[in-house]
Structures are given as structure tokens and as C-alpha cells.
JSON list of C-alpha atoms in Angstrom, two decimals:
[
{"chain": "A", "resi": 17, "resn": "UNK", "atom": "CA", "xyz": [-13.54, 156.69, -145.58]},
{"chain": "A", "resi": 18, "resn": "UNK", "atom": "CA", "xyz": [-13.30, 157.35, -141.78]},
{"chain": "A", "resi": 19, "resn": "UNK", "atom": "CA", "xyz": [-11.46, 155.78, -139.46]},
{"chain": "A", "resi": 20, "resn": "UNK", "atom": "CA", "xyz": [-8.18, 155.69, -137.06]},
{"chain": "A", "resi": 21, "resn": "UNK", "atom": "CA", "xyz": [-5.95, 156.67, -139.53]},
{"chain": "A", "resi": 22, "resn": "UNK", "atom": "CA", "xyz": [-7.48, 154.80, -142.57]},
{"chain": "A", "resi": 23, "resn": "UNK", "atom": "CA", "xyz": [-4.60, 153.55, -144.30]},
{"chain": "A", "resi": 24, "resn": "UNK", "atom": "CA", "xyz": [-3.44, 149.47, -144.88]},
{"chain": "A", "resi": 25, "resn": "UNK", "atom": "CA", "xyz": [-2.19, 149.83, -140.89]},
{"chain": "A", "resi": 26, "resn": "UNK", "atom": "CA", "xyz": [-5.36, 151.89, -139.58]},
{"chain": "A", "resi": 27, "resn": "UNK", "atom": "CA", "xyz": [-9.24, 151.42, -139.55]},
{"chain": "A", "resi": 28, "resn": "UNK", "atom": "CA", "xyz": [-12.40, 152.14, -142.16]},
{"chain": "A", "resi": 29, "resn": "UNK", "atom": "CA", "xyz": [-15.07, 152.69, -139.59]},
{"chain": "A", "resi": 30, "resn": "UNK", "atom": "CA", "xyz": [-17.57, 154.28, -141.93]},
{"chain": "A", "resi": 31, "resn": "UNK", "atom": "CA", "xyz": [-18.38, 155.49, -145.64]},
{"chain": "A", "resi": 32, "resn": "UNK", "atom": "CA", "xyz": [-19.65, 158.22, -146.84]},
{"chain": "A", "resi": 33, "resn": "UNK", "atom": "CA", "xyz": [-21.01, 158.11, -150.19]},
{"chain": "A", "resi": 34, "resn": "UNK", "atom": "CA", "xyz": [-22.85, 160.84, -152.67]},
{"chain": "A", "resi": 35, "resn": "UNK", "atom": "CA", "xyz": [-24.31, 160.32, -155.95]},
{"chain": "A", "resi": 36, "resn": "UNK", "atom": "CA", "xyz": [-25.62, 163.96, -156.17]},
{"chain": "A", "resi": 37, "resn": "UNK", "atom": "CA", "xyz": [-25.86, 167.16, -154.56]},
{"chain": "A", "resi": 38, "resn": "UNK", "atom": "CA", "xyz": [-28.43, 166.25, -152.64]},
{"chain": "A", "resi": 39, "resn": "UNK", "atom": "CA", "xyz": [-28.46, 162.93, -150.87]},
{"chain": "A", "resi": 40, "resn": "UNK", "atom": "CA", "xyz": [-25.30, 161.63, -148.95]},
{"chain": "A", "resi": 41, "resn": "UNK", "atom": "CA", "xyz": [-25.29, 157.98, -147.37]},
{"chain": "A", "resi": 42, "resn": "UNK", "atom": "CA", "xyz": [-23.19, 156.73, -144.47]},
{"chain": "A", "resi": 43, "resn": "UNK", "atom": "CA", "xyz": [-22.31, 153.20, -144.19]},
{"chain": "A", "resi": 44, "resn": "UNK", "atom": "CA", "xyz": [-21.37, 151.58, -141.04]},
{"chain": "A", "resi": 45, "resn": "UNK", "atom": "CA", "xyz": [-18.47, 149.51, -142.01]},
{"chain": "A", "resi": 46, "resn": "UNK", "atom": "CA", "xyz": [-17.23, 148.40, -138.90]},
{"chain": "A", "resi": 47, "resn": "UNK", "atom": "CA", "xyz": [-20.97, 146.83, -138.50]},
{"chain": "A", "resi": 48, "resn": "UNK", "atom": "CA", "xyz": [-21.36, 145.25, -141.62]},
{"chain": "A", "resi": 49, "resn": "UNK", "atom": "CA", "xyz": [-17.76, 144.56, -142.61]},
{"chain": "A", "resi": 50, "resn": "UNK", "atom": "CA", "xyz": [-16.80, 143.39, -146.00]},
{"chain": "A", "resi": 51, "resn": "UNK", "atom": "CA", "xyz": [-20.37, 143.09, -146.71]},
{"chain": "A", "resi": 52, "resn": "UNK", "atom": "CA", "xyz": [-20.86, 146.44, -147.71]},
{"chain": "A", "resi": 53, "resn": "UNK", "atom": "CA", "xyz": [-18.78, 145.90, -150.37]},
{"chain": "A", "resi": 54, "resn": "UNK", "atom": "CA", "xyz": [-19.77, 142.44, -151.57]},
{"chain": "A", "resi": 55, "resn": "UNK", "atom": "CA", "xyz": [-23.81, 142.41, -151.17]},
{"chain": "A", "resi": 56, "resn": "UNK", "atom": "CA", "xyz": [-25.01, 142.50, -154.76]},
{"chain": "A", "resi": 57, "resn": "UNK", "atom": "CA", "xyz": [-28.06, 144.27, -155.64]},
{"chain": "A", "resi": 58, "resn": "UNK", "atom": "CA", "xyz": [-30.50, 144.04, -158.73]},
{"chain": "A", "resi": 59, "resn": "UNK", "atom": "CA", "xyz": [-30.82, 147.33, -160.66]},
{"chain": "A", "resi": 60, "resn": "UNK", "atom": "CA", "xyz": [-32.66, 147.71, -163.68]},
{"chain": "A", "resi": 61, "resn": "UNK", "atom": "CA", "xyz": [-29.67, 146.91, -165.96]},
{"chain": "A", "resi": 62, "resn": "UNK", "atom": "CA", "xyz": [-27.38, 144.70, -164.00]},
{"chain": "A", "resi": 63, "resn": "UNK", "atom": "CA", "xyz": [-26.80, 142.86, -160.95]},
{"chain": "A", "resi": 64, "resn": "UNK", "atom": "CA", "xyz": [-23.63, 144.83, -158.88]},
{"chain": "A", "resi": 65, "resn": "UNK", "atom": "CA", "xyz": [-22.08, 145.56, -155.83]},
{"chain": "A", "resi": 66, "resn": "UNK", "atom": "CA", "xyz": [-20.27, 148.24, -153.85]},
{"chain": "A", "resi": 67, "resn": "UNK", "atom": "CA", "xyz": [-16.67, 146.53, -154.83]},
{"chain": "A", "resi": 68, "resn": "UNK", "atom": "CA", "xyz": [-17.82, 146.85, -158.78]},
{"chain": "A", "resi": 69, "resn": "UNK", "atom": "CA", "xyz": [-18.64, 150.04, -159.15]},
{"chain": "A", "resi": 70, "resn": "UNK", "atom": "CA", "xyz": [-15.71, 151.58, -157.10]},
{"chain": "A", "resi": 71, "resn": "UNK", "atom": "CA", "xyz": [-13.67, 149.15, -159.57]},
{"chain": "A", "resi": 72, "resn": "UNK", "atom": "CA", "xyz": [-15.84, 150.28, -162.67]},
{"chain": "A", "resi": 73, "resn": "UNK", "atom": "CA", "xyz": [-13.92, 151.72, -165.19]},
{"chain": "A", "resi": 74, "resn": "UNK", "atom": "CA", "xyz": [-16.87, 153.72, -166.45]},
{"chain": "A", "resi": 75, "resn": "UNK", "atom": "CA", "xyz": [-18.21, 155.10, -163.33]},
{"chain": "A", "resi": 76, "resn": "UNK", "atom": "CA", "xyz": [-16.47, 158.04, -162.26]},
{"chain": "A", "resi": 77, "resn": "UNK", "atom": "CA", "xyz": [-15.55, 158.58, -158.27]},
{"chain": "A", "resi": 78, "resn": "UNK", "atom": "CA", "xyz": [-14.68, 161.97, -156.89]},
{"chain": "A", "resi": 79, "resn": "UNK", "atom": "CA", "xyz": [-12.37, 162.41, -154.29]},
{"chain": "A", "resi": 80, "resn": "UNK", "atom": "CA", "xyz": [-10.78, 165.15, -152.28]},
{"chain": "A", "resi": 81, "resn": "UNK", "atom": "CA", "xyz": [-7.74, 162.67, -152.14]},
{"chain": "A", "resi": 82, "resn": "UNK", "atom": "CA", "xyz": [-7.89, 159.49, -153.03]},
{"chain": "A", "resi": 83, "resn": "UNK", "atom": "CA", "xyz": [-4.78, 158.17, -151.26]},
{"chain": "A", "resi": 84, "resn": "UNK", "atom": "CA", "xyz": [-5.87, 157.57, -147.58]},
{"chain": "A", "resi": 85, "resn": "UNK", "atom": "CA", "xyz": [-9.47, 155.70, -149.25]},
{"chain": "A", "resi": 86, "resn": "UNK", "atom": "CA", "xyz": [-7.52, 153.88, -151.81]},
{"chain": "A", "resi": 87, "resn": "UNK", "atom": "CA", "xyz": [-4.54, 152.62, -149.23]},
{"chain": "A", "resi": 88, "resn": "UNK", "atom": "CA", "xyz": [-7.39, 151.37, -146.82]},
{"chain": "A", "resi": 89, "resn": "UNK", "atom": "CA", "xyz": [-9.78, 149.71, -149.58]},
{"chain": "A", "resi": 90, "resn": "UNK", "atom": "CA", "xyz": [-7.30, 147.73, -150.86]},
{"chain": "A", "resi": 91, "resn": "UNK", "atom": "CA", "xyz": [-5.35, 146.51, -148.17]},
{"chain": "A", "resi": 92, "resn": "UNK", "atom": "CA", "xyz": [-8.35, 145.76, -145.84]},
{"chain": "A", "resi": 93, "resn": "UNK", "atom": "CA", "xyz": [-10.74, 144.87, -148.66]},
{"chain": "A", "resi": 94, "resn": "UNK", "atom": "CA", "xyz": [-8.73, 144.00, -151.89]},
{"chain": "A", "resi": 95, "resn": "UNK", "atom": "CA", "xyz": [-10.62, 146.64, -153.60]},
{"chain": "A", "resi": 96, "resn": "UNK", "atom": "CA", "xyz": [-8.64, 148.44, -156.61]},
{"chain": "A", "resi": 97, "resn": "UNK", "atom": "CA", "xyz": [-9.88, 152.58, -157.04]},
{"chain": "A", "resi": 98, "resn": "UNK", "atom": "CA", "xyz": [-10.98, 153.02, -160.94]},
{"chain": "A", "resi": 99, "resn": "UNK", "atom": "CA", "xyz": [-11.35, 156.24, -162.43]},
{"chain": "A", "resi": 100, "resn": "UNK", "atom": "CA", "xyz": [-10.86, 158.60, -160.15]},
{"chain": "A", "resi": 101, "resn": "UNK", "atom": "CA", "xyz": [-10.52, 162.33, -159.59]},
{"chain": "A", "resi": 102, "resn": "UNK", "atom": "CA", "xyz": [-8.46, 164.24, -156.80]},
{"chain": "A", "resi": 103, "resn": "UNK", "atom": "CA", "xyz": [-10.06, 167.73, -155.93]},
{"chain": "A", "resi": 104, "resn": "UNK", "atom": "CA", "xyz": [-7.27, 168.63, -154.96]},
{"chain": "A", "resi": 105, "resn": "UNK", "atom": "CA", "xyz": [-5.23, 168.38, -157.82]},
{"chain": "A", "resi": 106, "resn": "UNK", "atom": "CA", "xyz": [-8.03, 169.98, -160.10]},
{"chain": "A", "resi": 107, "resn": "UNK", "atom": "CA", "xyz": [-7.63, 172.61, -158.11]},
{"chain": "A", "resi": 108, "resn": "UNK", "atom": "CA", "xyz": [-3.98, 173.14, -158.23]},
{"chain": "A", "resi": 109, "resn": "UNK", "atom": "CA", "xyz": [-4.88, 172.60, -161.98]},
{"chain": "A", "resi": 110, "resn": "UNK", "atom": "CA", "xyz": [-7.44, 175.87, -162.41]},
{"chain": "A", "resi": 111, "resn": "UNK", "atom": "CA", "xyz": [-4.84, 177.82, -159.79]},
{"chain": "A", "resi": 112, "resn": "UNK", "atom": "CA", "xyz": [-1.92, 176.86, -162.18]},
{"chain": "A", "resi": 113, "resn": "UNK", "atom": "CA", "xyz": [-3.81, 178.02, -165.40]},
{"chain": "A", "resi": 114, "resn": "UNK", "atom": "CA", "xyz": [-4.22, 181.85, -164.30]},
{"chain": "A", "resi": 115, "resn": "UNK", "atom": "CA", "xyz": [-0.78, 181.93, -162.91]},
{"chain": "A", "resi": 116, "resn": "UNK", "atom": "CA", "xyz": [1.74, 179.24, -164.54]},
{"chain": "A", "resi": 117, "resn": "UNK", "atom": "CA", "xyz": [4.87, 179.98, -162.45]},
{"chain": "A", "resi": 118, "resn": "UNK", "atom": "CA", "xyz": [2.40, 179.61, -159.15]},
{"chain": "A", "resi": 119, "resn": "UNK", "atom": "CA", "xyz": [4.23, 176.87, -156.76]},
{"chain": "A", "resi": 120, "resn": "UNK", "atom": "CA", "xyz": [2.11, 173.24, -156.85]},
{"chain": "A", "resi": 121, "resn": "UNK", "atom": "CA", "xyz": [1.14, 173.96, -153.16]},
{"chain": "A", "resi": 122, "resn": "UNK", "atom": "CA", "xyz": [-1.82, 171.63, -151.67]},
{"chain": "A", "resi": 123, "resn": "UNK", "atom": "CA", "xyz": [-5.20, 173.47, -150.26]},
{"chain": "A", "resi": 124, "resn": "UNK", "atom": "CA", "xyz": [-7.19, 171.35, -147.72]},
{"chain": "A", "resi": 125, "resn": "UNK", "atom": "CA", "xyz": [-10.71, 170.02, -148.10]},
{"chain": "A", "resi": 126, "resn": "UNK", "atom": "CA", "xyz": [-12.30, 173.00, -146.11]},
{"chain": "A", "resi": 127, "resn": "UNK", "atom": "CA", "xyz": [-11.07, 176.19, -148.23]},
{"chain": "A", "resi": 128, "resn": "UNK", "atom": "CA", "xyz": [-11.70, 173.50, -151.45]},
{"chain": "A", "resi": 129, "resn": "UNK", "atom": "CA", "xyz": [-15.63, 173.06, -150.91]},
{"chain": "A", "resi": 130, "resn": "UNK", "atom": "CA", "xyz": [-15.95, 176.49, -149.36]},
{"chain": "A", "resi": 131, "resn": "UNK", "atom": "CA", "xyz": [-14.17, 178.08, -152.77]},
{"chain": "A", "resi": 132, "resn": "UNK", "atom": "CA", "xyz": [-16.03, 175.91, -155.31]},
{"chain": "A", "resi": 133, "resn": "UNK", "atom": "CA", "xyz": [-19.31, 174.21, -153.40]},
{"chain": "A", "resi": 134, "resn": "UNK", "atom": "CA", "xyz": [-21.66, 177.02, -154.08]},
{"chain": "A", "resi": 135, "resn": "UNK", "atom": "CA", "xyz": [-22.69, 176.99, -150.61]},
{"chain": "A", "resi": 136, "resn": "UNK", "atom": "CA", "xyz": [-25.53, 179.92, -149.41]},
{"chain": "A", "resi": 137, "resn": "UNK", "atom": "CA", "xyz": [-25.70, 181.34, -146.31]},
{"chain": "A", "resi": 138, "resn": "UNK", "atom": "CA", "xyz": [-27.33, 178.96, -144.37]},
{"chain": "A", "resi": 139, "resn": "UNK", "atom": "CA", "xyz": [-25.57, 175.82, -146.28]},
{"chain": "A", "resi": 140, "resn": "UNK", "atom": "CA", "xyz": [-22.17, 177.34, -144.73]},
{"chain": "A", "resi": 141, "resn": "UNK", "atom": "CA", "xyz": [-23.60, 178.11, -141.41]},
{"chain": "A", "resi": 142, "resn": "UNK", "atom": "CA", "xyz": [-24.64, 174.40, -141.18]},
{"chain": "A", "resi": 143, "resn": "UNK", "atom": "CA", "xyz": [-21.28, 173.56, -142.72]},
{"chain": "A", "resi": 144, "resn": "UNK", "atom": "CA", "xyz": [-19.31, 175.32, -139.84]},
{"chain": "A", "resi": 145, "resn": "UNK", "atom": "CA", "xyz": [-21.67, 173.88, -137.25]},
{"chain": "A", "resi": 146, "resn": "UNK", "atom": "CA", "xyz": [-21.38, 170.53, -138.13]},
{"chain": "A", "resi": 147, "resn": "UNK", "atom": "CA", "xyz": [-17.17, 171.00, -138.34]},
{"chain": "A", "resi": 148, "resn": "UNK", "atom": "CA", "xyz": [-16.97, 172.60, -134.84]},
{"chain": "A", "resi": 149, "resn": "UNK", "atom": "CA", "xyz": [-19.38, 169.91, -133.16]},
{"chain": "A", "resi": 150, "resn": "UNK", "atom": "CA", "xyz": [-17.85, 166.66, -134.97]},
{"chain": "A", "resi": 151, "resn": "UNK", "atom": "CA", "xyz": [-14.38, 168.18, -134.27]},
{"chain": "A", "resi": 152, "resn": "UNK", "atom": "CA", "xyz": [-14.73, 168.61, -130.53]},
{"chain": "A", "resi": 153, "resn": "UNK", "atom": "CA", "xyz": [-16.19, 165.55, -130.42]},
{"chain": "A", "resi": 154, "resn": "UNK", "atom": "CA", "xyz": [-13.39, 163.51, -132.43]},
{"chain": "A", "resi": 155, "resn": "UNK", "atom": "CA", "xyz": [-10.56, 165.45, -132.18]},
{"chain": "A", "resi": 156, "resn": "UNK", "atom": "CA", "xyz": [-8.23, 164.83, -129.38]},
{"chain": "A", "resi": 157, "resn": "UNK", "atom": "CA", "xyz": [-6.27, 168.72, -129.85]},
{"chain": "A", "resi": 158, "resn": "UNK", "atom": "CA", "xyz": [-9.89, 169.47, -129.34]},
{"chain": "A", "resi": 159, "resn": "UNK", "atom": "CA", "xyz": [-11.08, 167.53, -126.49]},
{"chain": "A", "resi": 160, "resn": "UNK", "atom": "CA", "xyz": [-12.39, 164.37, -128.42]},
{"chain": "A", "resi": 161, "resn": "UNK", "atom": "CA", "xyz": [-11.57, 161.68, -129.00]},
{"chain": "A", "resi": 162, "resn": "UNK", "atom": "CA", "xyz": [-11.37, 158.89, -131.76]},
{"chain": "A", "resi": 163, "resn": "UNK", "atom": "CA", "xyz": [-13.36, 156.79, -130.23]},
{"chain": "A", "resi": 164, "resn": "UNK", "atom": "CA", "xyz": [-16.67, 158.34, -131.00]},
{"chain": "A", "resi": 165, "resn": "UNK", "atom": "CA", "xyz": [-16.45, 156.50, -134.45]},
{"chain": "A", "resi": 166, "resn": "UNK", "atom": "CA", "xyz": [-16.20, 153.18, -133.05]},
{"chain": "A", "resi": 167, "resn": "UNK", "atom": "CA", "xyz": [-19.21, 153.46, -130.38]},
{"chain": "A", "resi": 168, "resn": "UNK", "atom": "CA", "xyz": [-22.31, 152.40, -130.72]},
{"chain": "A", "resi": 169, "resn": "UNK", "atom": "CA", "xyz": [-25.21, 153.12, -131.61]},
{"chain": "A", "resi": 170, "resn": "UNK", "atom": "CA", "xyz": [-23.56, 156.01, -133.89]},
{"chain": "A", "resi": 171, "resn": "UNK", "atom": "CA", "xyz": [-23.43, 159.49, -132.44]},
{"chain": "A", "resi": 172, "resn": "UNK", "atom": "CA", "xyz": [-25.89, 161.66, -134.67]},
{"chain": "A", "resi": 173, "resn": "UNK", "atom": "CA", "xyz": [-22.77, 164.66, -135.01]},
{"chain": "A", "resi": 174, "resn": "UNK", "atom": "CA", "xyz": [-20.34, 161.81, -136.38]},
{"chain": "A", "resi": 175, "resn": "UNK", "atom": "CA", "xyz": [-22.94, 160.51, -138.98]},
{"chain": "A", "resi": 176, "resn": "UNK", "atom": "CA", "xyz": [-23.00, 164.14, -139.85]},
{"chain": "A", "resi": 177, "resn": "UNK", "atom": "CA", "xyz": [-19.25, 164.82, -139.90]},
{"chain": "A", "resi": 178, "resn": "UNK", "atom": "CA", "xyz": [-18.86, 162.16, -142.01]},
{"chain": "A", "resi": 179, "resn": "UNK", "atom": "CA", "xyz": [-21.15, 162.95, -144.70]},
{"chain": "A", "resi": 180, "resn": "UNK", "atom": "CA", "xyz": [-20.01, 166.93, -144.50]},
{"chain": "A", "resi": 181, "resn": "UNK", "atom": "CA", "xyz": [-17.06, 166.82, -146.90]},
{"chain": "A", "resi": 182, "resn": "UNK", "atom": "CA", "xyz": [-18.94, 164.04, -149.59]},
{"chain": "A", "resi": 183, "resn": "UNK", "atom": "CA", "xyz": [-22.10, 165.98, -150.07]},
{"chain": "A", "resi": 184, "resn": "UNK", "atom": "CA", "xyz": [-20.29, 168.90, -151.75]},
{"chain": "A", "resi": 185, "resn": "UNK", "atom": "CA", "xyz": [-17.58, 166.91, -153.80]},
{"chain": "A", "resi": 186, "resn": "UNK", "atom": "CA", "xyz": [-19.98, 166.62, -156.80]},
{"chain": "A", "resi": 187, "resn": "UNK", "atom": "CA", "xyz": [-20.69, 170.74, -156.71]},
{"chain": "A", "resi": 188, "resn": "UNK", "atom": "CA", "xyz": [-17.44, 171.04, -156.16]},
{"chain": "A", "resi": 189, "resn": "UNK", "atom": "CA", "xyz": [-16.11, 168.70, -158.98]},
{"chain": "A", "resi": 190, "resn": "UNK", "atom": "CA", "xyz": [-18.50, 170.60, -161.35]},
{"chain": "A", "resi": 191, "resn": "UNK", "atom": "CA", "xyz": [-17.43, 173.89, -160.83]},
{"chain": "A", "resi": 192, "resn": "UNK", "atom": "CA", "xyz": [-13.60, 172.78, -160.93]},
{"chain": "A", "resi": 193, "resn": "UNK", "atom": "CA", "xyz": [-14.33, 171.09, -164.21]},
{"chain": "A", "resi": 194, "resn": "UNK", "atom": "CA", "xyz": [-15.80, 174.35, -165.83]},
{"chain": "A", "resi": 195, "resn": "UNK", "atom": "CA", "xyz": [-12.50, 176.04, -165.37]},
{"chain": "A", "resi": 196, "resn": "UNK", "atom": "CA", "xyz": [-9.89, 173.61, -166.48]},
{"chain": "A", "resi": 197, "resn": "UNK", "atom": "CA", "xyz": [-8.73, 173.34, -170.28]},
{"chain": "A", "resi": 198, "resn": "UNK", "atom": "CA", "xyz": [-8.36, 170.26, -171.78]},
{"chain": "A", "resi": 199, "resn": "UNK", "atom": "CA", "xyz": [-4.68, 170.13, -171.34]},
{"chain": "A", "resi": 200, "resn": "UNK", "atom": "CA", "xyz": [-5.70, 170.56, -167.39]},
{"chain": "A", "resi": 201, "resn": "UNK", "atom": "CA", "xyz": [-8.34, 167.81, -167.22]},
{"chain": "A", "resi": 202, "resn": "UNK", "atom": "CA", "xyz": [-5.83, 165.54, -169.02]},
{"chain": "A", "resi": 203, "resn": "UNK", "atom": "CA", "xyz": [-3.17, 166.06, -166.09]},
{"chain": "A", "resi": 204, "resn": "UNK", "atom": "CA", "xyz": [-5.86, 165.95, -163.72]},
{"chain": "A", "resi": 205, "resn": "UNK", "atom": "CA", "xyz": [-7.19, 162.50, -164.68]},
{"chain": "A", "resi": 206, "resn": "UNK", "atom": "CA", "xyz": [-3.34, 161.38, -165.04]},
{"chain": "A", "resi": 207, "resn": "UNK", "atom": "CA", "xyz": [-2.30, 162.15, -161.54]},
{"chain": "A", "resi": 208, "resn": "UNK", "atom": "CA", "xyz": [-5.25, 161.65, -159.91]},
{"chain": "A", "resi": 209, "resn": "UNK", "atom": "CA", "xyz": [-4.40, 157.66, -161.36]},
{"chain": "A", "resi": 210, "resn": "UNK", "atom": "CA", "xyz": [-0.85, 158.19, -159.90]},
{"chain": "A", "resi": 211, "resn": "UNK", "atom": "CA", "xyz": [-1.70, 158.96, -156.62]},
{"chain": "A", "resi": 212, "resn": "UNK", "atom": "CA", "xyz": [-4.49, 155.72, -156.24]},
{"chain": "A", "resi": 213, "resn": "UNK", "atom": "CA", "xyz": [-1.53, 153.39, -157.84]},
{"chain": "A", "resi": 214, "resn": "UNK", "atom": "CA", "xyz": [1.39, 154.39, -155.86]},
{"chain": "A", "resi": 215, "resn": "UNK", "atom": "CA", "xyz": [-1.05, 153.42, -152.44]},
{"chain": "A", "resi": 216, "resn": "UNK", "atom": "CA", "xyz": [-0.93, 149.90, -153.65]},
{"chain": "A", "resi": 217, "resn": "UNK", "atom": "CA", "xyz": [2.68, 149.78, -153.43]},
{"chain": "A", "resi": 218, "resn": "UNK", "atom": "CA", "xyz": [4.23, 147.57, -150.98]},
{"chain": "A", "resi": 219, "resn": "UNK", "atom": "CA", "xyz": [5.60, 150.74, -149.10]},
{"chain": "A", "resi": 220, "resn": "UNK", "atom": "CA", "xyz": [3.69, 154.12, -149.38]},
{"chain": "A", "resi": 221, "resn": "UNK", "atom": "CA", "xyz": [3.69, 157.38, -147.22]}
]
């Protein structure tokens, strides 16, 4: 989710959204609204929606961290986060495994997808472009500003800025997951459940 500040008191603009490696949507929420969440489509098995598969028990979402995403879905949307993983606790998870008495510290999205994305030359080349131009463009420390989310039509470098981060979680997911024990992916899956539940709370953060 992007937005200013997406939380229960700040915006979702727009959603990214990956089902592989290779193709990475981005939705223009502040467009369509709750629509995008509603609309129900006809697959081949079932009739759904947006809002039942990020509710779906059986469908599993990866996230870098699910708190921001799960703190704005809710509150804005009523939607309710199943089965989901935090990157960034599997990858405390495989750090913790080679050295036990290593302190719980968090790493950010960027060193995350750059350790475990299997990215080749040019993939990171494009990766770093991408993250310097939607940066200066966004970022206020950096001369942007927010409000190149909200205007319209969509600024081809914040379509792309948005969908950086999502197209490598499932890479990034799968390479995590090859590392952890059992033990691991059971705290993973545990926590990862904490930290969507404690955003529903009447006070978080």
C-alpha cells in the first residue's frame, strides 16, 4: 500500500500487487475507491474479489511488513489480513539460526530484496534507478514531494516505485523459506499473525 502515511489516520493511494516473479499490478485506489476491493470477478472455480482473497485463509500474502497495509485496510476498508508473512521477520529468523545470541535487530526492505531477490546485474541497475528517480520525486528530504501520488494522470516513475519492492517479495520469500527450519517457519508464521492483529487494536504504534 502507498500513501501519506498509510495507516487508519493516513491515505492508500495505490496497490501494488504480485502473483509471481514476473508480473506486478498497480491499482489506483484513490480512483476506484473501495471498488477495488469489492468488484467480484468470475474465475474458473469461483466467483471472488480483492477483499476475499486478502481475507482467504488459504491464500498466502507476502509482505515486507504487514503492519502499515494491515492498519490502513482495515480501518479505511474493513478488510481483515489472513495468512500472512513478514519478510522481515523471516529474515531475522535465518539471521538468528546461524548465530542464536544475534540481537532481533530489523533490516529494511532495500538490503532484504537486494540480499535474497536474486537480482542480476541489470535487474539491480534498474532497481537503483527506479529508487533514486521515485525518491526525488516523492521524497520531501529529497526534493519531492508527496503529492506526486495523488496527481493525476499517474506519473510513470511512481507507478514504477510502487511496484519496485512487490515484484521481488515472492523471490525473496522463496529464498528466505529455503533457509529456515521448521522451528523458524513456525515463529515466522506466528509473529507475522501478531504483528497484522495488534494493527486492529483500538490504539497501535
Amino acid at each position: 500500500v502507498d500513501g501519506d502515511e498509510p495507516s487508519r489516520d493516513g491515505t492508500v493511494v495505490l496497490l501494488a500487487l504480485s502473483w509471481n516473479s514476473h508480473t506486478t499490478y498497480v491499482v489506483d485506489v484513490q480512483v476506484l475507491g473501495s471498488a477495488v476491493f469489492t468488484t467480484s470477478v468470475d474465475t474458473k472455480k469461483c466467483q471472488t474479489s480483492l477483499k476475499k482473497i486478502l481475507e482467504d485463509e488459504a491464500v498466502l500474502k507476502i509482505f515486507l511488513d504487514p503492519r502499515p497495509d494491515s492498519d490502513a485496510l482495515y480501518h479505511h476498508y474493513g478488510i481483515h489480513l489472513k495468512n500472512c508473512v513478514c519478510l522481515q521477520l523471516a529474515e531475522i529468523a535465518v539471521r538468528r539460526q546461524a548465530r542464536p545470541t544475534l540481537h532481533g535487530y530489523v533490516n529494511g526492505g532495500r538490503k532484504i530484496i537486494l540480499a535474497y531477490g536474486d537480482l542480476d546485474s541489470v535487474e539491480l541497475q534498474e532497481y537503483v534507478d527506479i529508487e533514486g528517480k521515485g525518491k526525488q520525486l516523492m521524497f520531501p528530504d529529497q526534493g519531492g514531494s508527496y503529492d506526486s501520488l495523488t496527481r493525476r494522470p499517474l506519473n510513470t516513475v511512481v507507478a514504477q516505485y510502487s511496484a519496485l519492492a512487490t515484484s521481488y517479495l515472492v523471490p525473496v520469500y522463496v529464498n528466505l523459506e529455503k533457509k529456515l527450519t521448521e522451528p523458524g517457519k513456525k515463529w515466522v508464521r506466528e509473529e507475522s499473525i501478531k504483528r497484522v492483529e495488534e494493527c486492529l487494536l483500538p490504539k497501535f504504534g
